Coordinates of C-alpha atoms in Angstrom, one line a residue:
Chain A
M253 CA -19.2 5.5 -8.8
I254 CA -22.3 7.4 -7.7
A255 CA -21.4 6.4 -3.9
A256 CA -17.8 7.5 -4.5
L257 CA -18.5 10.7 -6.0
H258 CA -21.0 11.1 -3.0
A259 CA -18.4 10.4 -0.6
E260 CA -15.7 13.2 -2.4
W261 CA -18.7 15.7 -2.2
V262 CA -19.3 15.1 1.8
K263 CA -15.3 14.9 2.0
A264 CA -14.8 18.5 0.2
T265 CA -18.1 20.2 1.5
T266 CA -17.2 19.4 5.2
L267 CA -13.8 21.2 4.9
R268 CA -14.0 24.8 5.8
S269 CA -10.7 25.5 3.8
T270 CA -12.7 24.1 0.5
W271 CA -15.4 26.9 1.4
L272 CA -12.7 29.7 2.2
C273 CA -11.2 29.2 -1.4
L274 CA -14.0 29.2 -3.2
A275 CA -15.1 32.7 -1.5
G276 CA -11.5 33.8 -1.8
F277 CA -11.5 33.1 -5.6
A278 CA -15.1 35.1 -6.0
V279 CA -13.9 38.2 -3.9
A280 CA -10.6 38.4 -5.7
V281 CA -11.9 38.0 -9.3
A282 CA -14.7 40.0 -8.8
G283 CA -13.3 42.7 -6.3
I284 CA -10.3 43.1 -8.1
S285 CA -11.9 43.0 -11.6
A286 CA -14.5 45.9 -10.3
A287 CA -11.6 47.6 -8.5
V288 CA -9.3 48.0 -11.9
V289 CA -12.0 49.1 -13.9
G290 CA -13.3 51.5 -11.6
A291 CA -9.9 53.2 -10.8
I292 CA -8.5 53.2 -14.3
G293 CA -10.9 51.7 -16.6
D294 CA -12.1 54.7 -18.5
L295 CA -8.0 55.1 -19.6
Q296 CA -7.7 51.6 -20.3
A297 CA -10.8 51.9 -22.9
A298 CA -9.2 54.6 -24.7
E299 CA -5.8 52.9 -25.6
P300 CA -5.4 51.3 -29.0
G301 CA -4.6 47.6 -27.8
Y302 CA -7.5 47.9 -25.4
D303 CA -9.1 44.2 -24.8
A304 CA -12.7 44.6 -23.0
G305 CA -12.7 41.1 -22.1
L306 CA -9.0 41.0 -20.8
L307 CA -9.6 44.1 -18.7
A308 CA -13.4 42.5 -16.9
F309 CA -11.5 39.7 -15.9
Y310 CA -8.3 41.1 -14.8
G311 CA -8.7 39.6 -11.4
L312 CA -8.9 36.4 -12.5
N313 CA -5.3 36.7 -12.6
F314 CA -5.1 36.8 -9.1
G315 CA -8.4 34.7 -8.2
Q316 CA -7.2 31.8 -9.8
V317 CA -4.3 31.3 -7.2
A318 CA -7.5 30.5 -4.7
V319 CA -8.7 27.7 -7.3
I320 CA -5.0 26.5 -7.4
V321 CA -4.7 26.1 -3.7
L322 CA -8.4 24.2 -3.5
A323 CA -6.8 21.8 -6.0
V324 CA -4.0 20.9 -4.2
L325 CA -5.8 20.8 -0.9
L326 CA -8.2 18.0 -2.4
T327 CA -5.6 16.0 -3.6
A328 CA -2.1 16.0 -2.4
G329 CA -3.6 17.7 0.9
E330 CA -4.4 13.8 1.3
Y331 CA -1.4 12.5 1.7
G332 CA -0.5 15.2 3.8
R333 CA -3.2 15.0 6.3
R334 CA -2.7 11.3 6.2
T335 CA -6.2 10.3 5.1
V336 CA -5.3 9.0 2.0
H337 CA -5.3 5.6 3.2
D338 CA -8.5 5.7 4.7
S339 CA -9.8 7.4 0.9
L340 CA -8.2 4.0 -0.8
V341 CA -9.8 1.8 1.4
A342 CA -13.3 3.0 1.1
V343 CA -12.6 3.1 -2.6
P344 CA -10.1 0.9 -3.8
R345 CA -10.4 1.4 -7.4
R346 CA -8.0 4.1 -7.9
G347 CA -9.7 5.0 -11.2
V348 CA -13.2 5.6 -9.7
F349 CA -11.5 7.5 -6.8
L350 CA -9.9 10.1 -9.1
A351 CA -12.6 10.3 -11.2
S352 CA -14.6 11.1 -8.2
K353 CA -12.3 13.4 -6.9
V354 CA -12.1 15.4 -9.9
A355 CA -15.2 15.2 -11.0
V356 CA -16.3 16.9 -7.6
G357 CA -13.4 19.2 -7.5
A358 CA -14.1 20.5 -11.1
A359 CA -17.9 20.7 -10.1
L360 CA -17.3 23.1 -7.4
V361 CA -15.1 25.3 -9.1
L362 CA -17.3 25.5 -12.3
A363 CA -20.1 26.4 -10.3
T364 CA -18.2 29.0 -8.0
A365 CA -16.2 30.6 -11.3
A366 CA -19.7 30.9 -13.6
V367 CA -21.6 32.9 -10.9
T368 CA -18.5 34.9 -10.2
A369 CA -17.9 35.5 -14.1
L370 CA -21.8 36.8 -14.4
V371 CA -21.6 39.2 -11.7
T372 CA -18.0 40.5 -12.7
V373 CA -19.1 41.2 -15.9
V374 CA -21.9 43.0 -14.9
V375 CA -20.3 45.2 -12.4
T376 CA -17.3 46.3 -14.5
Q377 CA -19.2 47.0 -17.7
A378 CA -21.9 49.1 -15.3
L379 CA -18.6 50.6 -13.5
L380 CA -17.6 51.7 -17.6
G381 CA -20.7 52.9 -18.3
P382 CA -20.7 54.5 -21.7
A383 CA -16.9 53.3 -22.5
G384 CA -18.4 49.7 -21.7
V385 CA -19.4 47.2 -24.4
T386 CA -22.5 45.0 -24.4
L387 CA -23.0 42.0 -22.4
S388 CA -23.4 39.8 -25.5
E389 CA -20.5 40.8 -26.8
L390 CA -18.6 39.5 -23.8
A391 CA -20.3 36.4 -23.7
R392 CA -17.9 34.3 -24.9
P393 CA -15.3 35.7 -22.5
T394 CA -17.9 35.3 -19.8
V395 CA -17.9 31.5 -21.0
A396 CA -14.3 31.5 -20.7
A397 CA -13.9 32.9 -17.3
A398 CA -15.8 29.9 -15.9
L399 CA -14.6 27.2 -18.1
Y400 CA -10.5 28.7 -17.8
P401 CA -10.4 28.2 -13.7
T402 CA -12.5 24.8 -13.7
L403 CA -10.0 23.5 -16.1
L404 CA -7.2 24.8 -14.8
A405 CA -8.2 23.2 -11.4
V406 CA -8.3 20.0 -12.8
V407 CA -4.5 20.5 -14.2
C408 CA -3.6 21.1 -10.6
M409 CA -5.6 18.3 -9.4
G410 CA -3.6 15.9 -11.7
V411 CA -0.4 17.6 -11.3
A412 CA -0.4 17.5 -7.3
M413 CA -1.7 13.8 -7.2
M414 CA 1.2 12.9 -9.0
M415 CA 3.3 15.0 -6.5
R416 CA 1.5 13.7 -3.3
D417 CA 3.1 16.5 -1.2
Q418 CA 1.1 19.4 -0.6
T419 CA 4.1 21.8 0.2
I420 CA 6.3 20.7 -2.8
A421 CA 3.0 21.1 -4.9
L422 CA 1.9 24.6 -3.9
G423 CA 5.7 25.6 -3.8
L424 CA 5.9 24.7 -7.9
V425 CA 2.4 25.4 -9.2
I426 CA 1.2 28.5 -7.7
P427 CA 5.0 30.4 -8.9
F428 CA 4.2 28.8 -12.0
F429 CA 1.1 29.9 -13.2
F430 CA 1.1 33.5 -11.5
L431 CA 4.7 34.7 -12.5
V432 CA 6.6 32.1 -14.7
S433 CA 4.1 31.4 -17.4
P434 CA 3.1 35.0 -18.2
L435 CA 6.5 36.0 -17.9
L436 CA 7.9 33.4 -20.3
E437 CA 5.1 34.8 -22.8
L438 CA 6.9 38.0 -22.8
V439 CA 10.6 36.8 -24.1
P440 CA 10.6 36.9 -27.9
V441 CA 12.4 33.4 -28.1
L442 CA 10.3 31.6 -25.9
Q443 CA 6.6 32.9 -26.5
R444 CA 6.2 30.5 -29.6
V445 CA 6.3 27.7 -26.8
A446 CA 4.8 29.5 -23.9
V447 CA 1.5 30.5 -25.9
W448 CA 0.7 26.4 -25.7
L449 CA 1.0 26.7 -21.9
P450 CA -1.9 25.7 -20.1
D451 CA -2.6 29.0 -18.5
R452 CA -1.8 30.8 -21.3
A453 CA -4.0 28.6 -23.9
G454 CA -6.7 28.9 -21.9
Q455 CA -6.4 32.7 -21.2
V456 CA -6.5 33.3 -25.2
A457 CA -10.4 32.4 -24.7
L458 CA -11.1 35.3 -22.3
R459 CA -9.1 38.2 -24.6
L460 CA -11.8 39.7 -27.1
H461 CA -9.2 40.5 -29.6
A462 CA -6.6 38.2 -31.1
R463 CA -3.1 39.4 -30.9
P464 CA -0.2 39.0 -33.0
I465 CA 1.7 36.2 -30.9
D466 CA -1.2 34.1 -30.5
A467 CA -0.9 30.9 -32.6
F468 CA -5.0 29.7 -32.2
G469 CA -8.1 31.1 -31.4
P470 CA -10.2 30.8 -28.2
V471 CA -12.0 27.9 -29.0
T472 CA -8.3 26.3 -29.6
G473 CA -7.1 27.9 -26.5
L474 CA -9.5 25.9 -24.3
A475 CA -9.3 22.8 -26.1
V476 CA -5.1 23.0 -25.6
L477 CA -6.2 23.5 -21.9
T478 CA -8.5 20.7 -22.1
L479 CA -5.7 18.3 -23.3
W480 CA -3.3 19.6 -20.6
A481 CA -6.2 19.0 -18.1
A482 CA -6.7 15.1 -19.8
V483 CA -2.8 14.3 -19.6
A484 CA -2.5 15.5 -15.8
V485 CA -5.3 13.3 -14.9
L486 CA -4.2 10.4 -16.8
G487 CA -0.6 10.8 -15.0
A488 CA -2.4 10.9 -11.8
W489 CA -4.0 7.5 -12.8
W490 CA -0.8 6.1 -13.9
A491 CA 0.8 6.9 -10.9
L492 CA -2.2 5.7 -8.2
R493 CA -2.4 2.5 -9.7
R494 CA 1.4 1.8 -10.0
R495 CA 2.5 3.2 -6.8
D496 CA 1.7 2.0 -3.6
A497 CA -0.5 4.2 -1.4
Chain B
M1 CA -12.0 -16.0 6.5
I2 CA -8.6 -14.5 5.4
E3 CA -6.1 -16.5 3.2
V4 CA -2.6 -15.1 2.4
R5 CA -0.3 -17.4 0.2
G6 CA 3.3 -16.7 -0.3
L7 CA 3.3 -12.9 0.4
T8 CA 6.1 -11.0 -0.5
K9 CA 7.4 -7.2 -0.4
R10 CA 10.1 -5.7 -1.3
Y11 CA 11.5 -2.3 -1.3
G12 CA 14.6 -2.1 -3.2
P13 CA 17.1 -4.4 -1.7
V14 CA 15.1 -4.6 1.9
T15 CA 12.3 -7.4 2.1
A16 CA 9.8 -6.4 4.4
V17 CA 7.7 -9.2 4.0
A18 CA 9.3 -12.8 2.8
G19 CA 6.6 -15.3 1.4
L20 CA 4.3 -15.2 4.4
T21 CA 1.3 -17.7 4.0
F22 CA -1.3 -18.5 6.7
D23 CA -5.0 -18.3 7.1
V24 CA -7.2 -16.8 9.7
P25 CA -10.6 -18.4 10.4
P26 CA -13.7 -17.0 11.7
G27 CA -14.9 -17.2 15.0
V28 CA -11.5 -16.3 16.7
V29 CA -9.5 -13.4 17.9
T30 CA -6.3 -14.2 15.8
A31 CA -3.2 -11.8 17.1
F32 CA -0.7 -10.7 14.6
L33 CA 2.7 -10.0 16.8
G34 CA 6.2 -8.8 16.0
A35 CA 8.7 -6.3 17.0
N36 CA 8.3 -2.8 15.4
G37 CA 9.2 -3.1 11.9
A38 CA 8.5 -6.9 11.5
G39 CA 6.3 -6.5 8.5
K40 CA 3.2 -6.2 10.3
S41 CA 1.3 -3.3 9.0
T42 CA 3.1 -4.1 5.5
T43 CA 1.0 -7.3 5.7
L44 CA -1.9 -5.6 6.3
R45 CA -1.5 -3.1 3.7
M46 CA -1.0 -5.4 1.2
L47 CA -4.5 -7.3 2.5
L48 CA -6.2 -4.1 2.2
G49 CA -4.6 -3.5 -1.7
L50 CA -3.0 0.1 -0.4
D51 CA 0.3 -1.9 -1.4
R52 CA 0.9 -3.8 -3.8
P53 CA 2.8 -7.7 -3.2
T54 CA 5.9 -8.4 -4.9
A55 CA 5.0 -11.8 -5.2
G56 CA 2.1 -13.7 -3.6
T57 CA -2.0 -13.1 -2.8
A58 CA -3.9 -11.8 0.0
R59 CA -7.2 -12.5 -0.3
I60 CA -10.4 -11.8 2.0
D61 CA -13.4 -14.1 1.4
G62 CA -11.7 -15.8 -1.9
Q63 CA -11.5 -12.3 -3.2
H64 CA -8.8 -9.6 -3.5
Y65 CA -9.9 -6.7 -1.8
A66 CA -10.5 -4.3 -4.9
E67 CA -12.4 -6.9 -6.3
L68 CA -15.0 -6.7 -3.0
R69 CA -18.1 -4.7 -3.7
D70 CA -18.6 -2.0 -0.7
P71 CA -15.6 -3.2 1.0
L72 CA -16.6 -1.2 4.5
R73 CA -19.4 -3.6 4.5
T74 CA -17.1 -6.6 4.5
V75 CA -13.6 -5.6 6.1
G76 CA -13.2 -3.2 8.7
S77 CA -9.6 -1.7 9.0
L78 CA -7.9 0.7 11.4
L79 CA -4.5 1.7 10.2
D80 CA -1.9 3.2 11.8
S81 CA -0.7 4.9 8.8
S82 CA -4.1 6.7 8.5
A83 CA -5.7 9.6 10.1
P84 CA -9.0 11.6 10.2
H85 CA -8.6 14.8 8.5
P86 CA -8.3 17.3 11.6
G87 CA -10.4 19.7 9.9
R88 CA -13.5 17.4 10.3
T89 CA -15.9 16.5 12.7
A90 CA -16.2 12.9 13.9
R91 CA -19.6 12.5 12.4
A92 CA -18.6 14.5 9.4
H93 CA -15.5 11.8 8.9
L94 CA -17.8 8.7 9.2
R95 CA -20.3 10.3 6.9
W96 CA -18.2 10.5 4.4
L97 CA -16.9 6.8 4.8
A98 CA -20.7 6.0 4.8
A99 CA -21.8 7.5 1.7
S100 CA -18.5 5.7 0.1
N101 CA -19.9 2.0 0.5
R102 CA -23.7 3.1 0.6
V103 CA -23.8 2.3 4.8
P104 CA -27.3 3.6 5.8
G105 CA -27.1 6.7 8.0
H106 CA -28.3 5.4 11.5
R107 CA -25.0 3.3 11.4
I108 CA -23.2 6.6 12.1
D109 CA -24.9 7.4 15.8
E110 CA -24.7 3.5 16.2
V111 CA -21.0 3.4 16.0
L112 CA -20.7 6.9 17.7
D113 CA -22.5 5.5 20.9
L114 CA -20.5 2.2 20.7
V115 CA -17.2 4.1 21.0
H116 CA -18.6 6.5 23.3
L117 CA -18.0 9.6 20.8
T118 CA -21.5 10.8 20.6
A119 CA -21.0 13.5 23.3
V120 CA -18.1 15.3 20.8
A121 CA -19.6 14.2 17.3
D122 CA -19.5 17.4 15.7
R123 CA -16.2 18.7 17.1
R124 CA -13.4 18.9 14.8
V125 CA -10.8 16.0 14.9
R126 CA -8.2 18.6 15.5
G127 CA -8.9 18.9 19.3
F128 CA -9.1 15.1 20.1
S129 CA -6.6 13.2 22.2
L130 CA -5.1 10.5 21.0
G131 CA -7.3 8.2 22.5
M132 CA -10.4 9.6 21.3
R133 CA -9.3 9.8 17.7
Q134 CA -8.5 6.1 18.5
R135 CA -11.8 5.5 19.3
L136 CA -13.3 7.3 16.4
G137 CA -11.1 4.7 14.2
L138 CA -12.5 2.1 15.7
A139 CA -16.1 3.3 15.1
A140 CA -14.8 3.8 11.3
A141 CA -13.8 0.3 11.5
L142 CA -17.2 -1.0 12.6
L143 CA -19.1 1.6 10.8
G144 CA -20.1 -1.1 8.0
D145 CA -21.0 -4.2 10.3
P146 CA -18.2 -6.2 8.8
S147 CA -17.4 -9.6 9.0
V148 CA -13.8 -9.2 8.8
L149 CA -11.7 -6.8 11.4
L150 CA -8.2 -6.0 10.8
L151 CA -6.7 -3.8 13.6
D152 CA -3.3 -2.2 13.3
E153 CA -2.3 -1.7 17.0
P154 CA -5.5 -1.0 18.2
V155 CA -4.8 -0.2 21.8
N156 CA -2.4 2.6 21.1
G157 CA -3.5 5.3 22.7
L158 CA -6.2 4.0 24.8
D159 CA -6.6 4.3 28.5
A160 CA -7.3 1.4 31.0
E161 CA -11.1 1.5 30.5
G162 CA -11.0 1.8 26.8
I163 CA -8.5 -1.3 26.5
R164 CA -10.5 -3.4 28.9
W165 CA -13.8 -2.1 26.5
L166 CA -11.8 -3.2 23.4
R167 CA -10.9 -6.5 24.8
T168 CA -14.7 -7.4 25.4
S169 CA -15.5 -5.9 22.2
L170 CA -13.1 -8.0 20.2
R171 CA -14.1 -11.0 22.2
R172 CA -17.9 -10.5 21.8
L173 CA -17.0 -9.8 17.6
A174 CA -15.5 -13.3 17.4
A175 CA -18.3 -14.9 19.4
E176 CA -20.4 -13.5 16.4
G177 CA -18.5 -15.3 14.0
R178 CA -16.6 -12.4 12.6
T179 CA -12.9 -12.9 11.6
V180 CA -10.7 -10.7 13.9
V181 CA -7.2 -9.8 13.6
V182 CA -5.5 -7.7 16.2
S183 CA -1.8 -6.7 15.3
S184 CA 0.6 -5.5 18.4
H185 CA 4.4 -5.6 19.2
L186 CA 3.5 -6.8 22.9
M187 CA 2.2 -10.0 23.9
S188 CA 0.9 -9.1 27.0
E189 CA -1.7 -6.8 25.1
V190 CA -2.9 -9.7 23.3
E191 CA -2.6 -12.4 26.0
Q192 CA -5.8 -12.2 27.7
T193 CA -7.7 -11.5 24.4
A194 CA -6.6 -13.6 21.7
D195 CA -7.1 -17.3 20.7
H196 CA -4.5 -17.7 17.8
L197 CA -1.2 -16.5 17.3
L198 CA 0.7 -15.5 14.5
V199 CA 4.1 -14.4 15.1
I200 CA 6.4 -12.9 12.8
S201 CA 9.8 -11.4 12.8
R202 CA 11.8 -9.8 9.7
G203 CA 8.9 -10.6 7.6
R204 CA 9.0 -14.4 8.1
M205 CA 6.6 -16.6 10.4
L206 CA 8.0 -17.4 13.5
A207 CA 4.8 -19.5 14.9
D208 CA 1.6 -20.0 13.8
T209 CA -0.1 -21.7 16.9
P210 CA -2.8 -21.4 19.3
L211 CA -2.3 -19.3 22.2
P212 CA -2.8 -22.4 24.7
D213 CA 0.0 -24.5 23.0
F214 CA 2.0 -21.0 22.7
L215 CA 2.1 -20.8 26.3
A216 CA 2.9 -24.3 26.7
A217 CA 5.8 -24.3 24.7
H218 CA 7.5 -21.0 25.4
S219 CA 6.5 -20.1 29.1
A220 CA 8.1 -22.2 31.7
A221 CA 5.6 -20.7 33.9
R222 CA 6.9 -19.6 37.2
V223 CA 4.6 -19.9 40.5
L224 CA 4.8 -16.8 43.1
V225 CA 3.9 -18.0 46.7
R226 CA 3.4 -16.0 49.6
T227 CA 3.0 -18.5 53.1
P228 CA 4.3 -18.4 56.7
Q229 CA 5.5 -22.1 55.7
A230 CA 7.7 -21.1 52.8
R231 CA 10.2 -23.7 53.6
R232 CA 8.2 -26.7 54.4
L233 CA 5.8 -26.0 51.6
A234 CA 9.4 -25.7 49.3
E235 CA 10.2 -29.1 50.6
L236 CA 6.9 -30.5 49.7
L237 CA 6.7 -29.2 46.3
T238 CA 10.6 -30.4 45.8
A239 CA 9.7 -33.9 46.7
G240 CA 6.7 -33.7 44.1
G241 CA 9.5 -32.8 41.2
A242 CA 9.4 -29.4 41.1
A243 CA 11.9 -26.7 41.6
A244 CA 11.1 -24.3 44.7
A245 CA 13.2 -21.5 46.2
V246 CA 12.7 -19.6 49.0
Q247 CA 13.3 -15.7 48.4
P248 CA 14.9 -13.3 50.6
D249 CA 12.0 -11.6 51.1
G250 CA 10.5 -14.8 52.5
S251 CA 8.5 -15.7 49.0
L252 CA 8.5 -18.7 47.2
H253 CA 9.5 -19.1 43.3
V254 CA 8.2 -22.4 42.3
S255 CA 8.8 -23.7 38.5
G256 CA 8.1 -27.0 36.6
V257 CA 4.3 -26.9 37.9
G258 CA 1.1 -24.7 37.7
A259 CA -0.4 -22.5 40.3
D260 CA -3.2 -25.2 40.2
D261 CA -0.6 -27.8 41.4
V262 CA 0.9 -25.9 44.0
S263 CA -2.1 -24.8 45.8
A264 CA -3.3 -28.4 45.6
V265 CA 0.1 -29.7 47.4
A266 CA -0.5 -26.6 49.9
A267 CA -4.5 -27.7 50.6
R268 CA -3.3 -31.2 51.1
H269 CA -0.8 -30.4 53.8
G270 CA -2.8 -27.9 55.4
V271 CA -0.1 -25.3 54.4
P272 CA -2.0 -21.8 54.5
L273 CA -1.4 -19.7 51.4
L274 CA -1.4 -15.8 51.6
A275 CA -0.9 -15.0 48.0
L276 CA -0.8 -17.1 44.9
G277 CA 0.3 -16.0 41.4
T278 CA 1.9 -16.8 38.0
D279 CA 4.7 -14.5 36.9
H280 CA 4.3 -13.6 33.5
R281 CA 7.5 -11.9 32.2
S282 CA 8.4 -15.5 31.4
L283 CA 5.9 -15.4 28.4
E284 CA 7.0 -12.0 27.3
D285 CA 10.8 -12.9 27.9
A286 CA 9.8 -16.0 25.4
F287 CA 8.3 -14.0 23.0
L288 CA 11.5 -11.6 23.0
A289 CA 13.8 -14.7 23.0
L290 CA 11.8 -16.0 19.9
T291 CA 11.8 -12.6 17.7
T292 CA 15.3 -11.4 19.0
G293 CA 16.5 -15.3 18.2
A294 CA 15.2 -15.0 14.7
D295 CA 16.8 -11.7 13.9
T296 CA 20.6 -13.0 14.5

């Protein structure tokens, strides 16, 4: 398992696309959050429904796309690039292969997202000045801003591994999490179901205050997202074991 | 040592491999021959645990591939269906493979040197020619210093020098006591390298035989002779029981005897020989007849 982890680490870190995705994530999250807060932060802060957590991590809506792309490249990308046979010949135990891949992908995203979350919260609250809240108040949303992209990446790694096609996986997962899922939450009859979707559930933990439509709190939200991640990885494991490579 | 017993692979109604049984012993080069689509790659993929057999077993040193500890240190393979990531350098490709099976780092430089890729080791594979990719694949196969080598169409993309290098390497690796399997769809590619032949067609074994036996059984070797005394030599050979025919261009085609017999007869009767050779088309023909005959 240590050898397989080492191999996945070398594989991930020797590709330029990995670093581009991680850098893209950091720049999008911190940059867009800072830009939005800088431009309309004080106006937003005066609104009645203002949520300091949601505003501070506004850039996450866009940054998550980079994490999704990375997750798909690390998994379905192996099929598109025809490297998967080499990978499975080197590490024939499917469970070890998948666990190593997911662990390395998650570790890379977690490290990047943790640093990004800290930078983002410090910068946005500094920009807000007197309208800002204390950093200790935002501690929980900041932790969530590190965990949410990590768990979302695990969901996408599992899903893309099952699909085995990079283009289809990207074409399905990006629009779903970027567009479809947020919109479903706006449709009154669907929102009771939509709040349980992986990204909606995880984002509950980013907010400082509960909304009327929320069915659960921040910890449960992250737990629901974790459950989705577990199901996706188990599905990928089942598919890997069952199918020919 | 490879042991395959009743190995079968069906894809829905299509049977790609139909009950193959064979052993591959160490110390010799075994050629795995068959037309494209005969089931060679599928068999190799099942040996490597990539495809699940519908029935039967494929074992390497008594174990299923997935049971091997650090498999790259036992089995080195080159697959037609696999490719190094274009965005990685040659060295990075070998680095992750080495890491996955605890292969010591110095082996990376050794195999790069062995396949003459040291100069381009830090370039991305994207810019590699087909031949360079093939040599990187061979480097990866040799990385773990394995006792078993499974090479699927290794000659693909290699230039003349590369092919000669590969032939010498395969002979040396077999002489070191390793088990060497080379698949090919061309008889001529393996004729000079292989000791043993496994010929398959439509997933079935047609021949499992030492190469000399196959040659003796299937190639009615035709000897080509150039001599100023073609008519006289033809008469001498015909008298000795061979079939000899003078061609319009003055050369002589002889069948029924070997080149050594022809040269002995010529020497005994003082017939000067300008050229003497064996026509190998007949062997390729025999292989084709064997494989296509089985298809109908």
